[in-house]
């Protein structure tokens, strides 16, 4: 068994769920087993990125987890970072 965590955050709340899984489990296995999708029904893995320790993984169903990994589900950006910087710069002038 390996110990991993599944993390998801919204502006108003965040959850970090620790669980034990069999060796060879994938990031997708961890998400499903954690029950986080029931806690946050708005999670849509078809349109949201998943990563491990801030590194996006292309195929969560193929990524084999290791002891201590933290699987993260990322929310879509509400505003492009470049637009946000340009807006802040324009406001300061």
Coordinates of C-alpha atoms in Angstrom, one line a residue:
X1 CA 0.0 0.0 0.0
X2 CA 1.1 3.6 -0.7
X3 CA -0.1 6.7 1.0
X4 CA -1.2 9.6 -1.2
X5 CA -3.3 12.8 -1.0
X6 CA -5.9 14.3 -3.3
X7 CA -6.3 18.1 -3.2
X8 CA -8.9 20.4 -4.7
X9 CA -9.4 24.1 -3.9
X10 CA -12.0 26.7 -4.7
X11 CA -11.8 30.4 -3.6
X12 CA -14.1 29.7 -0.7
X13 CA -12.9 26.2 0.5
X14 CA -10.3 23.6 0.0
X15 CA -10.0 19.9 0.7
X16 CA -7.0 17.6 1.2
X17 CA -7.9 13.9 1.4
X18 CA -5.3 11.4 2.6
X19 CA -5.8 7.8 1.5
X20 CA -4.0 4.5 1.1
X21 CA -4.0 2.7 -2.3
X22 CA -2.5 -0.5 -3.7
X23 CA 0.9 -0.1 -5.3
X24 CA 0.5 0.5 -9.1
X25 CA -2.6 2.8 -8.6
X26 CA -3.0 5.7 -10.9
X27 CA -3.8 9.4 -10.3
X28 CA -7.3 8.7 -11.6
X29 CA -7.7 5.8 -9.2
X30 CA -6.8 8.2 -6.3
X31 CA -9.4 10.8 -7.4
X32 CA -12.1 8.2 -7.7
X33 CA -11.3 6.5 -4.4
X34 CA -11.0 9.8 -2.5
X35 CA -14.7 10.6 -3.1
X36 CA -13.8 14.2 -3.9
X37 CA -16.1 14.3 -6.9
X38 CA -19.0 13.7 -4.6
X39 CA -17.9 16.5 -2.3
X40 CA -17.5 18.9 -5.3
X41 CA -20.0 17.9 -8.0
X42 CA -18.7 20.7 -10.2
X43 CA -15.4 18.8 -10.8
X44 CA -15.3 17.8 -14.5
X45 CA -12.2 15.8 -15.3
X46 CA -13.0 16.0 -19.0
X47 CA -12.3 19.7 -18.8
X48 CA -10.0 20.2 -15.8
X49 CA -6.3 19.5 -15.6
X50 CA -4.8 17.1 -13.0
X51 CA -1.3 17.2 -11.7
X52 CA 1.1 15.8 -9.1
X53 CA 3.0 18.4 -7.0
X54 CA 2.2 21.2 -9.5
X55 CA 3.3 19.2 -12.5
X56 CA 0.4 18.7 -14.9
X57 CA 0.0 15.1 -16.1
X58 CA -1.5 14.5 -19.5
X59 CA -3.2 11.2 -18.7
X60 CA -4.2 10.7 -15.1
X61 CA -5.4 7.2 -15.8
X62 CA -1.9 6.2 -16.8
X63 CA 0.2 8.0 -14.3
X64 CA 1.4 5.5 -11.6
X65 CA 1.5 7.1 -8.2
X66 CA 4.4 6.8 -5.7
X67 CA 4.4 7.0 -1.9
X68 CA 3.6 10.5 -0.7
X69 CA 2.4 11.9 -4.0
X70 CA -0.2 14.7 -3.9
X71 CA -2.8 14.5 -6.7
X72 CA -4.1 18.0 -7.5
X73 CA -7.3 18.9 -9.5
X74 CA -6.9 22.3 -11.1
X75 CA -9.8 24.7 -11.7
X76 CA -10.1 26.4 -15.0
X77 CA -8.6 30.0 -15.1
X78 CA -11.3 32.7 -14.8
X79 CA -9.0 35.2 -16.4
X80 CA -5.9 34.8 -18.5
X81 CA -2.8 35.7 -16.5
X82 CA -1.5 38.0 -19.3
X83 CA -4.8 39.9 -19.3
X84 CA -4.7 40.3 -15.5
X85 CA -1.2 41.7 -15.6
X86 CA -2.1 44.1 -18.4
X87 CA -5.1 45.2 -16.5
X88 CA -3.1 45.9 -13.4
X89 CA -0.4 47.7 -15.3
X90 CA -3.0 49.9 -17.0
X91 CA -4.6 50.8 -13.6
X92 CA -1.3 51.9 -12.2
X93 CA -0.5 54.4 -15.0

